[in-house]
Amino acid sequence: MFHKASVRLAGLYLLIIMGISLFFSANVYQLSVQEFDHGLRGPGDLVIQQLPEAGFGTVRTNFIQARDQDFAMAKQRVLGRLIFINLLILIGGGFLSYFLALLTLKPIEEAHASLERFTADASHELRTPITAMRSENEVALMDSKLTLKQAKEHLKSNIEELEKLTHLTEGLLRLASLEKTQFNVAKLNSDEVVQQAISRVLSMAEQKKILISSDSAPVSFVGDESSLVEALVILLDNAVKYSPAKSEVAVSVKNEPRHTVLQVTDQGVGIKAGEAQHIFERFYRADTSRSKIDTNGYGLGLAIARDIVKLHHGSLTVNSKPGKGSTFTITLPH
Ligand code: ADP
């Protein structure tokens, strides 16, 4: 599909190039012919007029013939050169147009491929719990001896699956709406941002007896409060999710000459070097979280956090040692 589009676009570019080239060639040709006419006929006619009538008939005829021949040859030479140049432009322009068409369509092709991947991943993630619920329901319906207790357990499991689906659709909607979100950029106090984020993960941390500390001196920086709190909540939520009970999570904020740096450090499972570059991709979940830890994550959190930070023209990076812990760093420009 994209190859066809590239060829069509290249054709269009070539048409434009050739249109311009032929227009200039036609003008150059016309101008040259006019100039030859002036240059050859004008002085020639003067010479002929100066020649006495008697005895110079042959000289006159020869002169006119030679002049017309020169005129025709000059026209031919110009025409030949212009055709040659236009052929060169046609060949060179063909290659250039195709190259430019590929260059133009490359970002569109990449965006299309990423959208396709995203749709396929989202459909897959949505289908899994739906299929599970459907088969569970069918089995329950066919069971004539289903007790009230079993039915309630069954409903409970359905609600759990529905909660996962709600979480997933919320993540998908958030990702889709981020680009359009109107940011309310203002001067923020780091203490307020950090405390708001911590308060939202506190109950989960308390369940695992994880201590969240934040003892940096407050600094002020610029950004959209609610979305930056959301990004911090994602990092803190992960830090708690992927850490053992009774461990510690530390949040720090500092102002550097050109940046504000927010860090979330945990003592959790860590991320393997090969996986660190992928964890910000949509739907990516590292092996550690799939196999060892029972979470209802879909691999959308870090993609949302990264998009929020990107929309602030900042960066989100990770530094991690498997088995020791991870540090996620948000760098925001001043
Ligand atoms: P999820 O909902 O699965 O947590 P995220 O996008 O938030 O999705 O994270 C993607 C993956 O990155 C997780 O599945 C996990 O493997 C890894 N990850 C994120 N944060 C941490 C962390 N603090 N420690 C270890 N692994 C992490």
Short mmCIF file of C-alpha atoms and ligand atoms in Angstrom, two decimals:
data_model
loop_
_atom_site.label_atom_id
_atom_site.label_comp_id
_atom_site.label_asym_id
_atom_site.label_seq_id
_atom_site.Cartn_x
_atom_site.Cartn_y
_atom_site.Cartn_z
CA MET A 1 0.00 0.00 0.00
CA PHE A 2 2.77 2.43 0.95
CA HIS A 3 4.88 1.40 -2.04
CA LYS A 4 2.00 2.27 -4.39
CA ALA A 5 1.46 5.58 -2.59
CA SER A 6 5.20 6.37 -2.84
CA VAL A 7 5.19 5.69 -6.60
CA ARG A 8 2.09 7.86 -7.06
CA LEU A 9 3.54 10.69 -5.00
CA ALA A 10 6.87 10.39 -6.85
CA GLY A 11 4.92 10.65 -10.13
CA LEU A 12 3.27 13.82 -8.89
CA TYR A 13 6.60 15.33 -7.81
CA LEU A 14 8.13 14.41 -11.17
CA LEU A 15 5.20 15.98 -13.01
CA ILE A 16 5.76 19.22 -11.12
CA ILE A 17 9.54 19.15 -11.78
CA MET A 18 9.05 18.39 -15.47
CA GLY A 19 6.32 21.02 -15.79
CA ILE A 20 8.66 23.70 -14.43
CA SER A 21 11.60 22.44 -16.49
CA LEU A 22 9.59 22.35 -19.76
CA PHE A 23 8.17 25.80 -19.09
CA PHE A 24 11.66 27.26 -18.68
CA SER A 25 13.02 25.29 -21.64
CA ALA A 26 10.25 26.60 -23.92
CA ASN A 27 11.02 30.15 -22.82
CA VAL A 28 14.78 29.70 -23.22
CA TYR A 29 14.22 28.26 -26.72
CA GLN A 30 11.93 31.09 -27.77
CA LEU A 31 14.31 33.71 -26.40
CA SER A 32 17.33 32.10 -28.07
CA VAL A 33 15.57 31.96 -31.44
CA GLN A 34 14.65 35.64 -31.12
CA GLU A 35 18.24 36.54 -30.22
CA PHE A 36 19.68 34.52 -33.16
CA ASP A 37 17.23 36.25 -35.42
CA HIS A 38 18.38 39.64 -34.19
CA GLY A 39 22.06 38.69 -34.16
CA LEU A 40 22.19 37.04 -37.58
CA ARG A 41 19.50 38.69 -39.71
CA GLY A 42 19.93 42.24 -38.46
CA PRO A 43 23.65 42.72 -39.33
CA GLY A 44 23.22 40.39 -42.36
CA ASP A 45 20.47 42.55 -43.83
CA LEU A 46 22.67 45.64 -43.38
CA VAL A 47 25.51 43.95 -45.28
CA ILE A 48 23.16 42.92 -48.08
CA GLN A 49 21.75 46.42 -48.35
CA GLN A 50 25.29 47.85 -48.68
CA LEU A 51 26.15 45.53 -51.57
CA PRO A 52 25.74 47.19 -55.02
CA GLU A 53 22.88 45.66 -57.06
CA ALA A 54 24.94 44.83 -60.18
CA GLY A 55 27.31 41.88 -60.22
CA PHE A 56 26.76 40.74 -56.64
CA GLY A 57 23.71 38.44 -57.16
CA THR A 58 25.58 35.20 -56.42
CA VAL A 59 27.38 36.68 -53.41
CA ARG A 60 24.03 37.88 -52.08
CA THR A 61 22.37 34.48 -52.63
CA ASN A 62 25.31 32.62 -51.04
CA PHE A 63 25.33 35.00 -48.12
CA ILE A 64 21.59 34.56 -47.48
CA GLN A 65 21.89 30.74 -47.80
CA ALA A 66 24.85 30.58 -45.39
CA ARG A 67 23.05 32.84 -42.93
CA ASP A 68 19.83 30.77 -43.01
CA GLN A 69 21.86 27.60 -42.60
CA ASP A 70 23.63 29.06 -39.56
CA PHE A 71 20.28 30.13 -38.18
CA ALA A 72 18.76 26.64 -38.62
CA MET A 73 21.82 24.94 -37.10
CA ALA A 74 21.88 27.25 -34.11
CA LYS A 75 18.19 26.53 -33.49
CA GLN A 76 18.87 22.81 -33.77
CA ARG A 77 21.81 23.00 -31.36
CA VAL A 78 19.74 24.84 -28.75
CA LEU A 79 16.85 22.42 -29.19
CA GLY A 80 19.19 19.41 -28.90
CA ARG A 81 20.80 20.80 -25.76
CA LEU A 82 17.44 21.57 -24.17
CA ILE A 83 16.13 18.06 -24.95
CA PHE A 84 19.32 16.59 -23.45
CA ILE A 85 18.99 18.70 -20.29
CA ASN A 86 15.31 17.77 -19.95
CA LEU A 87 16.12 14.08 -20.31
CA LEU A 88 18.73 14.45 -17.56
CA ILE A 89 16.18 16.22 -15.36
CA LEU A 90 13.63 13.47 -16.12
CA ILE A 91 16.03 10.72 -15.00
CA GLY A 92 17.56 12.61 -12.06
CA GLY A 93 14.16 14.02 -11.10
CA GLY A 94 12.66 10.53 -11.19
CA PHE A 95 15.15 9.26 -8.62
CA LEU A 96 14.91 12.43 -6.54
CA SER A 97 11.09 12.35 -6.61
CA TYR A 98 11.00 8.73 -5.46
CA PHE A 99 13.48 9.48 -2.67
CA LEU A 100 11.46 12.53 -1.59
CA ALA A 101 8.21 10.54 -1.72
CA LEU A 102 9.73 7.86 0.53
CA LEU A 103 10.96 10.56 2.90
CA THR A 104 7.51 12.21 2.98
CA LEU A 105 5.63 8.98 3.57
CA LYS A 106 8.04 7.43 6.09
CA PRO A 107 6.59 9.13 9.21
CA ILE A 108 3.06 8.38 8.00
CA GLU A 109 4.01 4.74 7.42
CA GLU A 110 5.56 4.51 10.89
CA ALA A 111 2.52 6.12 12.52
CA HIS A 112 0.27 3.73 10.60
CA ALA A 113 2.30 0.69 11.66
CA SER A 114 2.28 1.84 15.28
CA LEU A 115 -1.51 2.39 15.16
CA GLU A 116 -1.97 -1.08 13.67
CA ARG A 117 0.17 -2.62 16.41
CA PHE A 118 -1.70 -0.64 19.03
CA THR A 119 -5.11 -1.73 17.72
CA ALA A 120 -4.02 -5.36 17.53
CA ASP A 121 -2.59 -5.27 21.09
CA ALA A 122 -5.64 -3.47 22.47
CA SER A 123 -8.04 -5.94 20.81
CA HIS A 124 -6.01 -8.85 22.16
CA GLU A 125 -6.00 -7.45 25.70
CA LEU A 126 -9.74 -6.74 25.53
CA ARG A 127 -10.58 -10.15 24.11
CA THR A 128 -8.77 -12.16 26.80
CA PRO A 129 -10.96 -11.22 29.80
CA ILE A 130 -14.10 -11.20 27.66
CA THR A 131 -13.41 -14.77 26.48
CA ALA A 132 -12.64 -15.85 30.05
CA MET A 133 -15.90 -14.37 31.35
CA ARG A 134 -17.92 -15.87 28.54
CA SER A 135 -16.65 -19.41 29.05
CA GLU A 136 -17.04 -19.14 32.84
CA ASN A 137 -20.61 -17.96 32.39
CA GLU A 138 -21.41 -20.74 29.92
CA VAL A 139 -20.03 -23.39 32.28
CA ALA A 140 -22.01 -21.93 35.20
CA LEU A 141 -25.21 -21.82 33.14
CA MET A 142 -24.87 -25.47 32.16
CA ASP A 143 -24.27 -26.55 35.75
CA SER A 144 -27.71 -27.62 37.01
CA LYS A 145 -26.41 -28.14 40.56
CA LEU A 146 -24.93 -24.66 40.91
CA THR A 147 -25.25 -23.52 44.52
CA LEU A 148 -25.83 -19.97 45.63
CA LYS A 149 -22.31 -19.86 47.08
CA GLN A 150 -20.79 -20.99 43.78
CA ALA A 151 -22.91 -18.48 41.88
CA LYS A 152 -21.70 -15.68 44.14
CA GLU A 153 -18.07 -16.72 43.68
CA HIS A 154 -18.67 -16.80 39.99
CA LEU A 155 -20.14 -13.29 40.04
CA LYS A 156 -17.19 -12.10 42.12
CA SER A 157 -14.77 -13.43 39.54
CA ASN A 158 -16.80 -11.73 36.79
CA ILE A 159 -16.60 -8.44 38.64
CA GLU A 160 -12.81 -8.83 38.95
CA GLU A 161 -12.54 -9.34 35.20
CA LEU A 162 -14.80 -6.33 34.64
CA GLU A 163 -12.56 -4.24 36.90
CA LYS A 164 -9.58 -5.23 34.79
CA LEU A 165 -11.49 -4.27 31.65
CA THR A 166 -12.43 -0.92 33.17
CA HIS A 167 -8.79 -0.31 34.10
CA LEU A 168 -7.71 -1.21 30.58
CA THR A 169 -10.29 0.97 28.82
CA GLU A 170 -9.48 3.87 31.13
CA GLY A 171 -5.81 3.52 30.20
CA LEU A 172 -6.64 3.35 26.51
CA LEU A 173 -8.89 6.40 26.71
CA ARG A 174 -6.25 8.33 28.64
CA LEU A 175 -3.60 7.51 26.04
CA ALA A 176 -5.92 8.54 23.22
CA SER A 177 -6.97 11.80 24.88
CA LEU A 178 -3.53 12.95 26.09
CA GLU A 179 -2.61 14.76 22.87
CA LYS A 180 -5.82 16.77 23.05
CA THR A 181 -5.63 17.53 26.76
CA GLN A 182 -5.46 21.22 27.51
CA PHE A 183 -2.52 21.67 29.89
CA ASN A 184 -2.83 24.28 32.56
CA VAL A 185 0.83 25.23 32.91
CA ALA A 186 1.62 27.13 36.11
CA LYS A 187 4.30 27.59 38.74
CA LEU A 188 4.16 24.54 41.04
CA ASN A 189 5.47 23.69 44.45
CA SER A 190 7.25 20.32 44.44
CA ASP A 191 6.04 19.49 47.94
CA GLU A 192 2.38 19.82 46.95
CA VAL A 193 2.84 17.74 43.80
CA VAL A 194 4.74 14.97 45.61
CA GLN A 195 2.35 14.84 48.58
CA GLN A 196 -0.70 14.63 46.29
CA ALA A 197 0.89 11.73 44.42
CA ILE A 198 1.96 9.91 47.60
CA SER A 199 -1.52 10.23 49.14
CA ARG A 200 -2.96 8.36 46.15
CA VAL A 201 -0.77 5.27 46.61
CA LEU A 202 -0.52 5.36 50.37
CA SER A 203 -3.16 2.70 51.13
CA MET A 204 -1.57 0.27 48.67
CA ALA A 205 1.86 0.96 50.19
CA GLU A 206 0.51 0.47 53.72
CA GLN A 207 -0.95 -2.90 52.74
CA LYS A 208 2.57 -4.02 51.82
CA LYS A 209 4.12 -2.11 54.72
CA ILE A 210 6.21 -0.12 52.28
CA LEU A 211 7.52 3.22 53.50
CA ILE A 212 7.38 6.11 51.03
CA SER A 213 9.80 8.86 51.98
CA SER A 214 10.29 12.29 50.50
CA ASP A 215 12.73 14.55 52.27
CA SER A 216 13.96 16.90 49.54
CA ALA A 217 13.71 20.62 50.21
CA PRO A 218 10.74 22.05 48.29
CA VAL A 219 11.52 23.67 44.95
CA SER A 220 9.30 25.45 42.47
CA PHE A 221 8.99 24.49 38.83
CA VAL A 222 6.62 24.96 35.91
CA GLY A 223 4.12 22.40 34.61
CA ASP A 224 0.56 21.12 34.56
CA GLU A 225 -0.17 20.01 38.10
CA SER A 226 -2.77 17.29 37.60
CA SER A 227 -0.94 15.52 34.77
CA LEU A 228 2.43 15.65 36.57
CA VAL A 229 0.78 14.23 39.70
CA GLU A 230 -0.69 11.52 37.44
CA ALA A 231 2.79 10.68 36.05
CA LEU A 232 4.26 10.54 39.57
CA VAL A 233 1.38 8.32 40.74
CA ILE A 234 2.15 5.89 37.91
CA LEU A 235 5.82 5.73 38.98
CA LEU A 236 4.95 5.37 42.67
CA ASP A 237 2.26 2.79 41.94
CA ASN A 238 4.80 0.72 39.99
CA ALA A 239 7.45 1.20 42.68
CA VAL A 240 5.05 -0.24 45.27
CA LYS A 241 3.74 -2.95 42.92
CA TYR A 242 7.17 -4.23 41.97
CA SER A 243 8.75 -4.03 45.44
CA PRO A 244 8.80 -6.59 48.23
CA ALA A 245 6.88 -5.94 51.44
CA LYS A 246 8.59 -3.81 54.10
CA SER A 247 10.91 -2.13 51.59
CA GLU A 248 11.32 1.59 50.96
CA VAL A 249 10.42 3.93 48.13
CA ALA A 250 12.04 7.36 47.99
CA VAL A 251 10.84 10.41 46.07
CA SER A 252 13.25 13.28 45.47
CA VAL A 253 12.99 16.60 43.66
CA LYS A 254 15.80 19.01 42.89
CA ASN A 255 16.34 22.03 40.73
CA GLU A 256 19.40 22.01 38.49
CA PRO A 257 20.55 25.03 36.47
CA ARG A 258 18.44 24.12 33.45
CA HIS A 259 16.17 21.34 34.68
CA THR A 260 13.96 20.15 37.48
CA VAL A 261 14.65 16.51 38.28
CA LEU A 262 12.04 14.29 39.98
CA GLN A 263 13.12 10.77 40.96
CA VAL A 264 11.33 7.72 42.31
CA THR A 265 13.65 5.05 43.69
CA ASP A 266 12.56 1.60 44.89
CA GLN A 267 14.22 -1.54 46.24
CA GLY A 268 12.13 -3.80 44.06
CA VAL A 269 12.60 -6.53 41.47
CA GLY A 270 14.39 -4.22 39.02
CA ILE A 271 14.38 -4.47 35.24
CA LYS A 272 16.76 -6.44 33.03
CA ALA A 273 19.04 -4.30 30.82
CA GLY A 274 17.47 -5.67 27.64
CA GLU A 275 13.97 -4.81 28.80
CA ALA A 276 14.61 -1.30 30.12
CA GLN A 277 14.35 0.28 26.68
CA HIS A 278 10.96 -1.36 26.03
CA ILE A 279 9.07 -0.72 29.26
CA PHE A 280 7.83 2.68 28.01
CA GLU A 281 6.18 1.07 24.99
CA ARG A 282 2.43 0.55 25.09
CA PHE A 283 1.39 -2.89 26.36
CA TYR A 284 4.95 -3.92 27.16
CA ARG A 285 5.31 -5.87 30.40
CA ALA A 286 8.65 -7.16 31.55
CA ASP A 287 9.08 -10.86 32.33
CA THR A 288 9.44 -10.20 36.05
CA SER A 289 5.99 -8.65 36.28
CA ARG A 290 4.31 -11.28 34.11
CA SER A 291 5.58 -14.32 35.93
CA LYS A 292 6.41 -13.42 39.50
CA ILE A 293 4.07 -10.63 40.42
CA ASP A 294 0.31 -10.78 40.23
CA THR A 295 -0.75 -7.34 39.05
CA ASN A 296 -3.59 -6.23 36.89
CA GLY A 297 -1.36 -3.95 34.83
CA TYR A 298 -1.56 -3.85 31.07
CA GLY A 299 1.70 -2.12 30.32
CA LEU A 300 0.03 1.24 29.66
CA GLY A 301 1.09 3.18 32.77
CA LEU A 302 4.63 4.07 31.73
CA ALA A 303 3.49 4.90 28.19
CA ILE A 304 1.03 7.42 29.67
CA ALA A 305 3.69 8.83 32.04
CA ARG A 306 6.19 9.15 29.19
CA ASP A 307 3.62 10.97 26.99
CA ILE A 308 2.80 13.39 29.84
CA VAL A 309 6.49 14.18 30.36
CA LYS A 310 7.05 14.50 26.61
CA LEU A 311 4.18 16.99 26.38
CA HIS A 312 6.14 19.01 28.97
CA HIS A 313 9.19 18.78 26.62
CA GLY A 314 10.94 16.68 29.25
CA SER A 315 12.24 13.12 29.43
CA LEU A 316 11.48 10.01 31.47
CA THR A 317 14.31 7.51 31.94
CA VAL A 318 15.05 4.48 34.06
CA ASN A 319 18.14 3.17 35.77
CA SER A 320 17.73 -0.27 37.23
CA LYS A 321 19.61 -3.22 38.70
CA PRO A 322 17.71 -6.50 38.60
CA GLY A 323 17.07 -7.74 42.11
CA LYS A 324 18.24 -4.46 43.65
CA GLY A 325 15.76 -1.83 42.53
CA SER A 326 15.01 0.91 40.03
CA THR A 327 15.17 4.68 39.78
CA PHE A 328 12.79 6.45 37.41
CA THR A 329 13.82 10.01 36.55
CA ILE A 330 11.59 12.76 35.16
CA THR A 331 13.61 15.67 33.79
CA LEU A 332 11.65 18.83 33.07
CA PRO A 333 13.24 21.83 31.36
CA HIS A 334 12.87 25.24 33.05
P1 ADP B 1 2.05 -2.19 34.22
O1 ADP B 1 0.66 -1.77 34.28
O2 ADP B 1 2.28 -3.56 33.70
O3 ADP B 1 2.79 -1.91 35.49
P2 ADP B 1 3.67 -0.09 33.13
O4 ADP B 1 3.64 0.54 31.78
O5 ADP B 1 3.45 0.80 34.29
O6 ADP B 1 2.64 -1.27 33.09
O7 ADP B 1 5.05 -0.81 33.29
C1 ADP B 1 5.56 -1.61 32.25
C2 ADP B 1 6.46 -2.68 32.79
O8 ADP B 1 7.63 -2.09 33.32
C3 ADP B 1 5.84 -3.44 33.94
O9 ADP B 1 5.08 -4.51 33.48
C4 ADP B 1 7.06 -3.89 34.71
O10 ADP B 1 7.56 -5.08 34.14
C5 ADP B 1 8.10 -2.80 34.44
N1 ADP B 1 8.21 -1.89 35.58
C6 ADP B 1 7.66 -0.67 35.70
N2 ADP B 1 8.00 -0.08 36.86
C7 ADP B 1 8.82 -0.93 37.48
C8 ADP B 1 9.53 -0.92 38.73
N3 ADP B 1 9.46 0.14 39.55
N4 ADP B 1 10.27 -1.98 39.04
C9 ADP B 1 10.36 -3.05 38.22
N5 ADP B 1 9.72 -3.15 37.03
C10 ADP B 1 8.96 -2.10 36.66
#
